[in-house]
Coordinates of C-alpha atoms and ligand atoms in Angstrom, one line a residue:
M640 CA 29.3 -76.1 -32.1
G641 CA 29.6 -72.3 -32.6
K642 CA 31.1 -69.6 -30.5
R643 CA 29.4 -69.3 -27.2
Y644 CA 31.7 -67.3 -24.9
Y645 CA 33.1 -63.8 -24.9
Y646 CA 36.7 -64.7 -24.3
I647 CA 38.9 -62.2 -22.3
T648 CA 42.5 -62.8 -21.4
T649 CA 45.2 -61.1 -19.3
P650 CA 48.9 -61.8 -19.8
I651 CA 50.1 -64.6 -17.7
Y652 CA 52.4 -63.0 -15.2
Y653 CA 56.0 -64.1 -14.4
V654 CA 56.2 -65.4 -10.9
N655 CA 59.6 -64.1 -10.1
G656 CA 58.1 -61.2 -8.1
M657 CA 54.9 -60.3 -6.3
P658 CA 51.7 -58.9 -7.9
H659 CA 52.0 -55.1 -8.0
I660 CA 49.9 -52.1 -9.3
G661 CA 51.1 -52.8 -12.9
T662 CA 49.9 -56.4 -13.0
A663 CA 46.9 -55.5 -10.9
L664 CA 45.9 -52.8 -13.5
T665 CA 45.7 -55.2 -16.4
T666 CA 43.8 -57.8 -14.3
I667 CA 41.3 -55.2 -13.0
V668 CA 40.7 -53.8 -16.5
A669 CA 40.1 -57.4 -17.7
D670 CA 37.7 -58.0 -14.7
A671 CA 35.8 -54.8 -15.4
C672 CA 35.4 -55.7 -19.1
A673 CA 34.3 -59.2 -18.1
R674 CA 31.7 -57.9 -15.6
Y675 CA 30.5 -55.3 -18.1
R676 CA 30.0 -58.1 -20.8
K677 CA 28.1 -60.2 -18.2
Q678 CA 25.8 -57.3 -17.5
R679 CA 25.2 -57.1 -21.2
G680 CA 24.0 -60.7 -21.3
H681 CA 27.2 -62.4 -22.6
S682 CA 28.5 -65.7 -21.4
V683 CA 32.1 -64.7 -20.5
Y684 CA 35.2 -66.9 -20.3
F685 CA 37.8 -64.9 -18.4
L686 CA 41.4 -66.3 -18.3
T687 CA 44.4 -65.2 -16.2
G688 CA 47.3 -67.1 -14.8
T689 CA 51.1 -67.4 -14.3
D690 CA 54.1 -67.8 -16.6
E691 CA 56.3 -70.2 -14.8
N692 CA 58.8 -71.7 -17.3
A693 CA 61.0 -68.6 -17.7
P694 CA 64.7 -68.8 -16.9
K695 CA 64.3 -65.7 -14.7
V696 CA 61.8 -67.6 -12.6
H697 CA 64.2 -70.5 -12.2
Q698 CA 67.0 -68.0 -11.3
V699 CA 65.0 -66.4 -8.4
A700 CA 64.0 -69.9 -7.1
Q701 CA 67.7 -70.8 -7.0
Q702 CA 68.5 -67.5 -5.3
Q703 CA 65.9 -68.3 -2.6
G704 CA 67.3 -71.8 -2.3
K705 CA 64.0 -73.5 -3.2
P706 CA 63.2 -76.3 -5.6
T707 CA 61.8 -74.4 -8.6
Q708 CA 58.6 -76.4 -8.7
Q709 CA 57.9 -75.6 -5.0
F710 CA 58.7 -71.9 -5.6
V711 CA 56.3 -71.6 -8.6
D712 CA 53.6 -73.5 -6.7
E713 CA 53.8 -71.0 -3.8
M714 CA 53.9 -68.0 -6.2
A715 CA 51.0 -69.1 -8.3
E716 CA 49.0 -69.4 -5.1
T717 CA 50.0 -65.9 -4.1
F718 CA 48.8 -64.5 -7.4
A719 CA 45.5 -66.3 -7.3
R720 CA 44.9 -65.2 -3.7
T721 CA 45.8 -61.6 -4.6
W722 CA 43.4 -61.5 -7.5
Q723 CA 40.6 -63.1 -5.5
A724 CA 41.2 -60.5 -2.8
L725 CA 40.9 -57.7 -5.4
H726 CA 37.4 -59.1 -6.4
I727 CA 38.8 -60.6 -9.7
D728 CA 36.1 -63.0 -10.9
Y729 CA 38.2 -65.1 -13.3
D730 CA 36.9 -68.3 -14.8
V731 CA 40.3 -70.1 -15.2
F732 CA 43.7 -69.6 -13.7
I733 CA 46.2 -71.2 -16.0
R734 CA 49.7 -72.3 -15.0
T735 CA 52.3 -73.0 -17.7
T736 CA 53.7 -75.9 -15.6
E737 CA 50.4 -77.8 -16.0
A738 CA 50.6 -81.1 -18.0
R739 CA 47.8 -80.0 -20.4
H740 CA 49.8 -76.9 -21.3
R741 CA 53.0 -78.9 -21.9
R742 CA 51.1 -81.1 -24.2
V743 CA 49.8 -78.2 -26.3
V744 CA 53.2 -76.6 -26.5
T745 CA 54.9 -79.9 -27.5
E746 CA 52.2 -80.6 -30.1
V747 CA 52.4 -77.2 -31.7
F748 CA 56.1 -77.4 -31.8
R749 CA 55.9 -80.8 -33.5
R750 CA 53.3 -79.6 -36.0
L751 CA 55.2 -76.5 -37.0
R752 CA 58.4 -78.4 -37.3
A753 CA 56.7 -81.0 -39.5
Q754 CA 55.4 -78.3 -41.9
G755 CA 58.7 -76.5 -42.0
D756 CA 57.7 -73.4 -40.0
I757 CA 60.1 -74.5 -37.3
Y758 CA 63.6 -75.4 -38.6
E759 CA 67.0 -76.1 -37.3
G760 CA 69.8 -73.5 -37.2
R761 CA 72.3 -71.9 -35.0
Y762 CA 71.9 -68.9 -32.7
A763 CA 74.8 -66.6 -32.1
G764 CA 73.7 -63.5 -30.4
W765 CA 72.4 -62.0 -27.2
Y766 CA 69.7 -62.9 -24.7
C767 CA 68.2 -60.6 -22.0
I768 CA 67.1 -62.7 -19.1
S769 CA 65.1 -59.9 -17.6
C770 CA 63.0 -59.3 -20.8
E771 CA 63.3 -63.0 -21.9
T772 CA 64.2 -61.7 -25.4
F773 CA 66.8 -62.6 -28.0
F774 CA 68.6 -59.6 -29.5
A775 CA 70.6 -59.7 -32.7
E776 CA 74.1 -58.2 -32.7
S777 CA 72.9 -55.2 -34.7
K778 CA 70.5 -54.1 -32.0
V779 CA 73.0 -54.3 -29.2
G780 CA 75.3 -51.4 -28.3
S781 CA 79.0 -51.7 -27.3
G782 CA 78.0 -51.8 -23.7
R783 CA 76.3 -55.2 -24.2
T784 CA 73.2 -54.0 -22.5
C785 CA 69.6 -54.7 -23.4
P786 CA 68.1 -52.1 -25.8
D787 CA 64.8 -52.4 -23.9
C788 CA 65.6 -52.6 -20.2
G789 CA 69.3 -51.6 -20.1
K790 CA 70.4 -54.7 -18.1
L791 CA 73.5 -56.7 -19.0
L792 CA 72.9 -59.3 -21.7
E793 CA 74.3 -62.8 -22.0
Y794 CA 76.0 -64.1 -25.1
R795 CA 74.8 -67.4 -26.5
D796 CA 76.3 -69.5 -29.4
E797 CA 74.4 -72.8 -29.8
P798 CA 72.4 -74.9 -32.1
C799 CA 68.7 -73.9 -32.0
Y800 CA 65.4 -74.0 -33.7
Y801 CA 63.9 -71.0 -35.5
F802 CA 60.3 -70.1 -36.1
R803 CA 59.7 -68.8 -39.7
L804 CA 58.2 -65.5 -38.7
S805 CA 59.3 -63.9 -41.9
R806 CA 56.8 -66.0 -43.9
Y807 CA 53.9 -64.3 -42.1
A808 CA 55.0 -60.7 -42.4
E809 CA 52.9 -59.8 -45.4
P810 CA 49.7 -61.7 -44.4
L811 CA 50.0 -60.1 -40.9
R812 CA 50.4 -56.6 -42.2
A813 CA 47.4 -57.1 -44.5
H814 CA 45.3 -58.3 -41.5
I815 CA 46.3 -55.4 -39.4
T816 CA 45.6 -52.8 -42.0
S817 CA 42.2 -54.3 -43.0
H818 CA 41.1 -54.8 -39.3
P819 CA 41.3 -51.4 -37.6
E820 CA 39.9 -52.8 -34.4
F821 CA 42.5 -55.6 -34.2
I822 CA 45.0 -53.6 -32.3
M823 CA 43.9 -50.8 -29.9
P824 CA 44.3 -48.0 -29.1
E825 CA 45.5 -46.6 -32.4
V826 CA 48.8 -45.6 -31.0
R827 CA 49.6 -49.3 -30.4
R828 CA 48.6 -50.2 -33.9
N829 CA 51.0 -47.6 -35.2
E830 CA 53.8 -48.9 -32.9
T831 CA 53.2 -52.4 -34.3
L832 CA 53.3 -51.3 -37.9
G833 CA 56.4 -49.3 -37.1
F834 CA 58.0 -52.4 -35.5
M835 CA 57.1 -54.5 -38.5
A836 CA 58.4 -52.0 -41.0
E837 CA 61.9 -52.7 -39.6
G838 CA 61.5 -56.2 -41.2
L839 CA 60.5 -59.4 -39.5
Q840 CA 63.3 -61.9 -39.1
D841 CA 62.8 -65.5 -38.1
I842 CA 63.1 -65.9 -34.4
A843 CA 64.9 -68.4 -32.2
V844 CA 62.4 -70.6 -30.3
S845 CA 64.7 -72.9 -28.3
R846 CA 67.6 -72.7 -25.9
S847 CA 70.1 -75.4 -25.0
G848 CA 71.8 -76.3 -21.7
A849 CA 68.6 -75.3 -19.7
E850 CA 67.5 -76.9 -16.5
W851 CA 64.0 -75.5 -16.5
G852 CA 61.3 -75.2 -19.2
I853 CA 59.3 -77.3 -21.6
P854 CA 61.7 -79.8 -23.3
A855 CA 61.7 -79.5 -27.1
P856 CA 60.3 -82.9 -28.4
D857 CA 62.7 -85.5 -29.6
E858 CA 65.7 -83.5 -28.7
P859 CA 68.7 -84.1 -26.3
Y860 CA 68.3 -83.2 -22.6
G861 CA 68.6 -79.5 -21.9
T862 CA 67.0 -78.3 -25.2
V863 CA 63.9 -76.3 -24.0
I864 CA 61.3 -74.3 -25.9
Y865 CA 61.7 -70.5 -25.7
V866 CA 59.5 -69.2 -22.9
W867 CA 57.5 -66.8 -25.1
F868 CA 56.7 -69.4 -27.6
D869 CA 55.4 -71.5 -24.7
A870 CA 53.7 -68.7 -22.8
L871 CA 51.6 -67.3 -25.7
L872 CA 50.1 -70.7 -26.2
N873 CA 48.4 -70.6 -22.8
Y874 CA 45.5 -68.8 -24.4
L875 CA 44.9 -71.8 -26.6
T876 CA 45.5 -74.4 -23.8
A877 CA 42.8 -72.8 -21.8
T878 CA 40.2 -73.7 -24.4
D879 CA 41.2 -77.4 -24.2
W880 CA 42.0 -77.2 -27.9
L881 CA 43.7 -80.6 -28.0
E882 CA 41.0 -82.4 -26.0
R883 CA 37.8 -81.0 -27.2
G884 CA 37.8 -81.5 -30.9
E885 CA 35.8 -78.7 -32.6
D886 CA 34.2 -77.8 -29.3
Y887 CA 37.1 -75.5 -28.4
L888 CA 35.4 -73.1 -30.9
E889 CA 32.8 -72.4 -28.2
I890 CA 35.5 -70.3 -26.7
W891 CA 38.1 -69.6 -29.4
P892 CA 39.2 -67.1 -30.7
P893 CA 39.8 -64.5 -27.9
N894 CA 37.5 -61.5 -28.2
L895 CA 39.7 -59.2 -26.1
Q896 CA 43.3 -59.7 -25.1
L897 CA 44.6 -57.2 -22.6
M898 CA 48.2 -56.3 -21.8
G899 CA 50.6 -53.5 -21.2
K900 CA 52.3 -51.8 -24.1
D901 CA 55.6 -53.5 -23.4
I902 CA 54.4 -56.8 -24.7
L903 CA 52.2 -55.8 -27.5
P904 CA 54.0 -55.0 -30.7
R905 CA 56.6 -57.7 -30.7
F906 CA 54.9 -60.5 -28.9
H907 CA 51.1 -60.3 -29.0
A908 CA 50.7 -58.4 -32.3
T909 CA 53.4 -60.1 -34.3
I910 CA 54.8 -63.4 -33.0
W911 CA 51.4 -64.6 -31.6
P912 CA 49.2 -64.0 -34.6
A913 CA 52.0 -65.4 -36.9
M914 CA 52.0 -68.6 -34.8
L915 CA 48.2 -68.8 -35.2
M916 CA 48.4 -68.3 -38.9
A917 CA 51.0 -71.1 -39.1
L918 CA 48.6 -73.3 -37.2
G919 CA 45.7 -72.2 -39.4
L920 CA 43.7 -70.9 -36.5
P921 CA 41.4 -67.9 -36.3
L922 CA 43.1 -64.8 -34.9
P923 CA 42.0 -62.9 -31.8
E924 CA 39.4 -60.2 -32.4
R925 CA 41.1 -57.4 -30.5
L926 CA 44.4 -56.8 -28.7
Y927 CA 44.4 -53.9 -26.3
G928 CA 47.7 -52.5 -24.9
H929 CA 47.4 -49.9 -22.1
G930 CA 50.2 -47.6 -21.0
W931 CA 52.4 -47.9 -17.9
W932 CA 52.1 -46.7 -14.4
I933 CA 55.0 -44.3 -13.8
V934 CA 56.2 -43.7 -10.3
N935 CA 58.2 -40.5 -9.7
K936 CA 58.6 -40.2 -13.5
Q937 CA 60.2 -43.6 -13.8
K938 CA 58.7 -47.0 -14.8
M939 CA 57.9 -48.9 -11.7
S940 CA 60.4 -51.7 -11.1
K941 CA 61.7 -53.8 -8.4
S942 CA 65.3 -52.7 -8.8
L943 CA 64.3 -49.0 -8.4
G944 CA 62.4 -49.9 -5.3
N945 CA 59.3 -48.0 -6.3
V946 CA 56.9 -51.0 -6.4
Y947 CA 53.5 -50.8 -4.8
E948 CA 51.4 -53.7 -3.7
P949 CA 47.7 -53.3 -4.3
L950 CA 46.4 -55.0 -1.2
A951 CA 48.7 -53.1 1.1
I952 CA 47.3 -49.8 -0.4
A953 CA 43.7 -50.9 0.1
Q954 CA 44.4 -52.1 3.6
E955 CA 46.0 -48.8 4.6
L956 CA 43.1 -46.8 3.2
S957 CA 40.7 -49.0 5.2
R958 CA 42.8 -48.5 8.3
V959 CA 43.1 -44.8 8.1
S960 CA 39.6 -43.9 6.9
G961 CA 37.5 -46.6 8.5
C962 CA 36.2 -47.6 5.1
A963 CA 35.3 -51.3 5.2
L964 CA 38.0 -53.4 3.5
P965 CA 35.8 -54.7 0.6
Y966 CA 34.9 -51.0 -0.3
A967 CA 38.5 -49.9 0.1
I968 CA 39.5 -52.6 -2.3
D969 CA 36.8 -51.3 -4.7
A970 CA 38.0 -47.8 -4.2
F971 CA 41.5 -49.0 -5.3
R972 CA 39.9 -50.6 -8.4
Y973 CA 38.1 -47.4 -9.1
F974 CA 41.3 -45.4 -8.9
M975 CA 43.2 -47.9 -11.2
L976 CA 40.4 -47.5 -13.8
R977 CA 39.7 -43.8 -13.4
E978 CA 43.4 -43.0 -13.8
M979 CA 44.2 -45.9 -16.1
P980 CA 47.0 -45.1 -18.6
T981 CA 45.4 -45.6 -22.0
D982 CA 47.3 -43.9 -24.9
S983 CA 50.1 -42.7 -22.8
D984 CA 51.7 -43.5 -19.4
A985 CA 50.2 -42.1 -16.2
E986 CA 51.8 -41.1 -12.9
F987 CA 50.7 -43.3 -9.9
S988 CA 50.7 -41.7 -6.5
L989 CA 49.1 -42.3 -3.1
E990 CA 48.2 -38.6 -3.0
G991 CA 46.3 -39.1 -6.2
F992 CA 44.4 -42.1 -4.7
E993 CA 43.5 -40.1 -1.6
T994 CA 42.2 -37.2 -3.7
R995 CA 40.0 -39.5 -5.8
Y996 CA 38.8 -41.3 -2.7
N997 CA 37.7 -38.1 -0.9
G998 CA 36.5 -36.3 -4.0
D999 CA 34.8 -38.9 -6.3
L1000 CA 33.9 -41.5 -3.8
A1001 CA 33.2 -39.9 -0.4
N1002 CA 32.0 -36.5 -1.6
D1003 CA 30.3 -37.4 -4.8
L1004 CA 29.1 -41.0 -5.0
G1005 CA 28.9 -41.7 -1.3
N1006 CA 27.2 -38.4 -0.5
L1007 CA 24.7 -38.8 -3.3
V1008 CA 23.5 -42.1 -2.0
H1009 CA 23.5 -41.1 1.6
R1010 CA 21.8 -37.8 1.1
T1011 CA 19.1 -39.1 -1.2
L1012 CA 18.2 -42.1 1.0
S1013 CA 18.2 -39.9 4.1
M1014 CA 15.7 -37.5 2.5
W1015 CA 13.5 -40.4 1.4
H1016 CA 13.4 -41.7 5.0
R1017 CA 13.0 -38.2 6.5
Y1018 CA 10.1 -37.2 4.3
F1019 CA 8.5 -40.4 3.1
E1020 CA 9.6 -43.1 5.6
G1021 CA 11.6 -44.8 2.8
C1022 CA 8.5 -45.6 0.7
I1023 CA 8.0 -44.4 -2.9
P1024 CA 4.6 -42.7 -3.3
A1025 CA 2.4 -43.1 -6.4
G1026 CA 2.5 -40.8 -9.4
V1027 CA 6.2 -40.0 -9.5
H1028 CA 8.4 -40.0 -12.6
V1029 CA 11.8 -38.6 -13.6
A1030 CA 11.6 -35.0 -14.9
E1031 CA 12.0 -35.0 -18.7
G1032 CA 15.3 -33.1 -19.1
L1033 CA 16.8 -35.3 -16.4
A1034 CA 15.6 -38.5 -18.0
D1035 CA 17.1 -37.5 -21.3
L1036 CA 20.4 -36.8 -19.6
F1037 CA 20.4 -40.1 -17.9
Q1038 CA 19.7 -42.0 -21.1
Q1039 CA 22.4 -40.2 -22.9
Q1040 CA 25.0 -40.7 -20.2
V1041 CA 24.2 -44.4 -19.9
A1042 CA 24.8 -44.8 -23.7
T1043 CA 28.0 -42.8 -23.5
V1044 CA 29.3 -44.9 -20.6
A1045 CA 28.5 -48.1 -22.5
D1046 CA 30.3 -46.9 -25.5
A1047 CA 33.4 -46.0 -23.5
F1048 CA 33.4 -49.3 -21.6
E1049 CA 33.2 -51.1 -24.9
Q1050 CA 36.3 -49.2 -26.1
V1051 CA 38.1 -50.2 -22.8
D1052 CA 38.2 -46.5 -22.1
F1053 CA 37.4 -46.6 -18.4
P1054 CA 38.6 -43.1 -17.6
R1055 CA 36.1 -41.6 -20.1
G1056 CA 33.4 -44.0 -19.0
L1057 CA 33.7 -43.1 -15.3
R1058 CA 34.0 -39.4 -16.1
E1059 CA 30.7 -39.6 -18.0
A1060 CA 29.0 -41.6 -15.3
W1061 CA 30.0 -39.0 -12.7
E1062 CA 28.2 -36.4 -14.9
I1063 CA 25.0 -38.0 -13.5
I1064 CA 26.1 -37.1 -10.0
G1065 CA 27.0 -33.6 -11.0
A1066 CA 23.6 -33.2 -12.6
I1067 CA 21.7 -34.4 -9.6
N1068 CA 23.7 -32.2 -7.2
R1069 CA 22.7 -29.2 -9.4
Y1070 CA 19.1 -30.4 -9.6
Y1071 CA 18.9 -30.6 -5.8
D1072 CA 20.4 -27.1 -5.5
E1073 CA 17.9 -25.7 -7.9
Q1074 CA 14.8 -27.5 -6.7
A1075 CA 15.7 -27.6 -3.0
P1076 CA 13.6 -30.6 -2.0
W1077 CA 14.2 -29.8 1.7
A1078 CA 12.5 -26.4 1.2
L1079 CA 9.7 -27.9 -0.7
A1080 CA 9.1 -30.4 2.1
K1081 CA 9.2 -27.6 4.6
V1082 CA 6.3 -25.8 2.9
G1083 CA 4.4 -29.1 2.7
D1084 CA 4.7 -29.5 -1.1
M1085 CA 5.2 -33.3 -0.8
A1086 CA 4.2 -34.1 -4.4
R1087 CA 7.1 -32.0 -5.8
T1088 CA 9.4 -33.2 -3.1
A1089 CA 8.8 -36.8 -4.1
Q1090 CA 9.2 -35.9 -7.7
V1091 CA 12.6 -34.3 -7.1
L1092 CA 13.8 -37.1 -4.9
Y1093 CA 12.7 -39.7 -7.4
G1094 CA 15.1 -38.2 -9.9
G1095 CA 17.8 -38.5 -7.3
L1096 CA 16.9 -42.1 -6.5
E1097 CA 17.0 -43.1 -10.2
A1098 CA 20.4 -41.5 -10.3
V1099 CA 21.5 -43.7 -7.4
R1100 CA 20.1 -46.8 -9.1
L1101 CA 21.8 -46.0 -12.4
M1102 CA 25.1 -45.3 -10.6
S1103 CA 25.0 -48.8 -9.1
L1104 CA 24.5 -50.2 -12.6
L1105 CA 27.3 -48.2 -14.1
V1106 CA 29.9 -48.7 -11.3
E1107 CA 29.2 -52.5 -11.0
P1108 CA 32.0 -53.6 -13.4
V1109 CA 34.4 -51.3 -11.6
M1110 CA 33.3 -51.6 -7.9
P1111 CA 31.2 -54.8 -7.6
Q1112 CA 30.9 -54.8 -3.8
V1113 CA 30.1 -51.1 -3.7
A1114 CA 27.4 -51.6 -6.3
Q1115 CA 26.0 -54.4 -4.2
A1116 CA 26.0 -52.2 -1.1
I1117 CA 24.1 -49.5 -3.0
A1118 CA 21.7 -52.1 -4.5
Y1119 CA 21.0 -53.4 -1.0
Q1120 CA 20.3 -49.9 0.4
I1121 CA 17.8 -49.2 -2.4
N1122 CA 16.5 -52.7 -2.0
L1123 CA 17.1 -54.0 -5.6
P1124 CA 19.0 -57.1 -6.8
D1125 CA 22.8 -56.9 -6.6
V1126 CA 23.8 -57.5 -10.1
P1127 CA 21.6 -55.5 -12.4
V1128 CA 21.0 -56.6 -16.0
W1129 CA 21.8 -53.8 -18.3
Q1130 CA 18.7 -54.1 -20.5
D1131 CA 16.3 -53.8 -17.6
A1132 CA 18.3 -51.5 -15.4
S1133 CA 19.1 -48.9 -18.0
R1134 CA 15.3 -48.2 -18.4
I1135 CA 14.6 -44.9 -16.6
G1136 CA 11.9 -44.9 -14.0
A1137 CA 12.3 -48.6 -13.1
I1138 CA 11.6 -48.2 -9.3
P1139 CA 7.8 -48.6 -8.8
S1140 CA 5.6 -46.8 -6.4
G1141 CA 5.2 -48.7 -3.1
H1142 CA 8.8 -49.8 -3.2
R1143 CA 10.6 -49.6 0.1
L1144 CA 14.1 -48.4 0.7
Q1145 CA 16.5 -49.7 3.3
A1146 CA 18.1 -47.4 5.8
P1147 CA 21.2 -45.5 4.5
Q1148 CA 24.6 -46.8 5.6
P1149 CA 27.7 -44.7 4.8
I1150 CA 30.0 -46.5 2.4
F1151 CA 33.0 -44.2 2.1
P1152 CA 33.9 -42.3 5.3
R1153 CA 35.9 -39.2 4.6
L1154 CA 39.6 -39.4 5.0
S1155 CA 40.9 -36.5 7.1
K1156 CA 44.0 -34.8 5.7
K1157 CA 46.2 -35.7 8.6
S1158 CA 45.7 -39.4 8.5
G1159 CA 46.0 -39.9 4.7
V1160 CA 47.3 -43.1 3.0
S1161 CA 50.2 -41.1 1.7
Ligands
ME8_2619 O1 55.5 -60.0 -19.6 N1 52.3 -50.3 -15.6 O2 54.8 -60.9 -17.6 P1 55.1 -59.8 -16.5 C1 51.3 -50.9 -16.2 N2 55.0 -63.3 -18.6 N3 51.3 -52.3 -16.4 C2 52.3 -53.0 -16.0 C3 53.5 -52.4 -15.4 C4 53.4 -51.0 -15.2 N4 54.4 -50.3 -14.6 N5 54.3 -53.3 -15.1 C5 53.8 -54.5 -15.5 C6 55.1 -60.9 -18.9 N6 52.6 -54.3 -16.0 C7 54.9 -62.3 -19.6 C8 53.6 -62.2 -20.3 S1 51.7 -63.4 -21.8 C9 51.7 -64.7 -22.9 C10 53.3 -63.5 -21.1 C11 51.6 -55.3 -16.6 O3 54.9 -60.4 -15.2 C12 51.3 -55.2 -18.0 O4 50.2 -55.8 -18.4 O5 56.3 -59.1 -16.8 C13 52.5 -56.0 -18.6 O6 52.2 -56.3 -20.0 C14 52.5 -57.1 -17.7 O7 52.2 -56.6 -16.4 C15 53.8 -57.8 -17.7 O8 53.8 -58.8 -16.8

């Protein structure tokens, strides 16, 4: 059985804290990619989930005085509910405390140990519980703080297992250089090659004296498998690799693995493909690492108290603007993707959200839909007359923009894709200004009025196609108003002039009420 699914993954998130605009960003990007692929006719397998075996998760459960299993159950539920509320249409939500995942991790550990890729040694060095990363003495300054996050490190001196990462350094470098699309965007590929140029040492993959985690097979109590070794394998578990024989190849390998830049060079672009090489499994097609949301010029973090919760932001927008909650949630998704940090980091602010809402959504998109449908109802009782087509120059522009947006979405470049989609709105606004359909109607030139409004209507229809991956409920609302099926198929929908004469439009309903300056979300 060959490959059937376009396989998209997000990282599995640590459940020591609530979902926030950082984890929401990656999840929304993945959802938009999955929805876009579905529009293009692919069968998609979209995986997200939770990373539950980490020492820091156990630590927070203890601080809260809860049994760790109960704590992770509650938190996994919170993550799943949050993603559902944000219109994330995942296929599988994986949890690393599931039995099938423990089986995969244990089996991989056994196989690699049997073939000598995992071997016994002793670890004497530092561990950052916040980053869940081992740091050699040479990387740690005199302050004994983490070179990545700056928190205090803990010293460990114990027997442990190592993974023979060094063996895969050369094959991995060769793969990265011969597959330019393996790591994207380019800045991440360069970061990875830079990281690898420092030399790849074997890495510790077990800890002793632990109360929480997946036990290393055939080892004394308290020896557990390193959480990153465990977590990365979730992507394999989700294909039912152990249970399905060759059939797991319907899904495997991942076509697109999304994550923030923090976990790309070391974990997903080095340790992960090396583990797969050791197992003799095909590597993912593409790893994409986006930048970070920065809040007031600092990385968002719980200890700095600058963490935003996505649902709270959308609820507040809905409250102050009167925008229905599903559309406010889509507005939040739009903002995440329109401002998405790609090559570099980006500043997140509620003022920025408010500006995009009023400008791009209320003034541009919402107004285009409302104004176009209102004119159709005013002049033609909502029914398309015979003999209309999209003016030539406009049709060319539509065609070109649709192709450009598709290219950007394929490159996971949503800011560019959405900017290009909005060019269609700009073009129609200019077209209305030049052609003045209201003036044409006034002098009774109904043929030309219909012709101009037909261009506008096609723009509305194309916008609902182009925004569907980003704002699925809004796209559905637009599709309802123009009386077409909710989820357009790219192939049919990207044809210009698809609305036939005799077609009837629904009455316009405002989607994005304007937010007045005084009552803003900020
Ligand atoms: O790293 N801006 O989980 P995690 C943008 N469990 N994205 C951000 C962000 C920010 N300020 N903060 C977090 C883990 N993210 C591991 C992953 S995968 C096998 C194991 C996003 O809960 C970004 O995607 O710390 C980052 O990679 C992820 O959250 C880290 O989530």
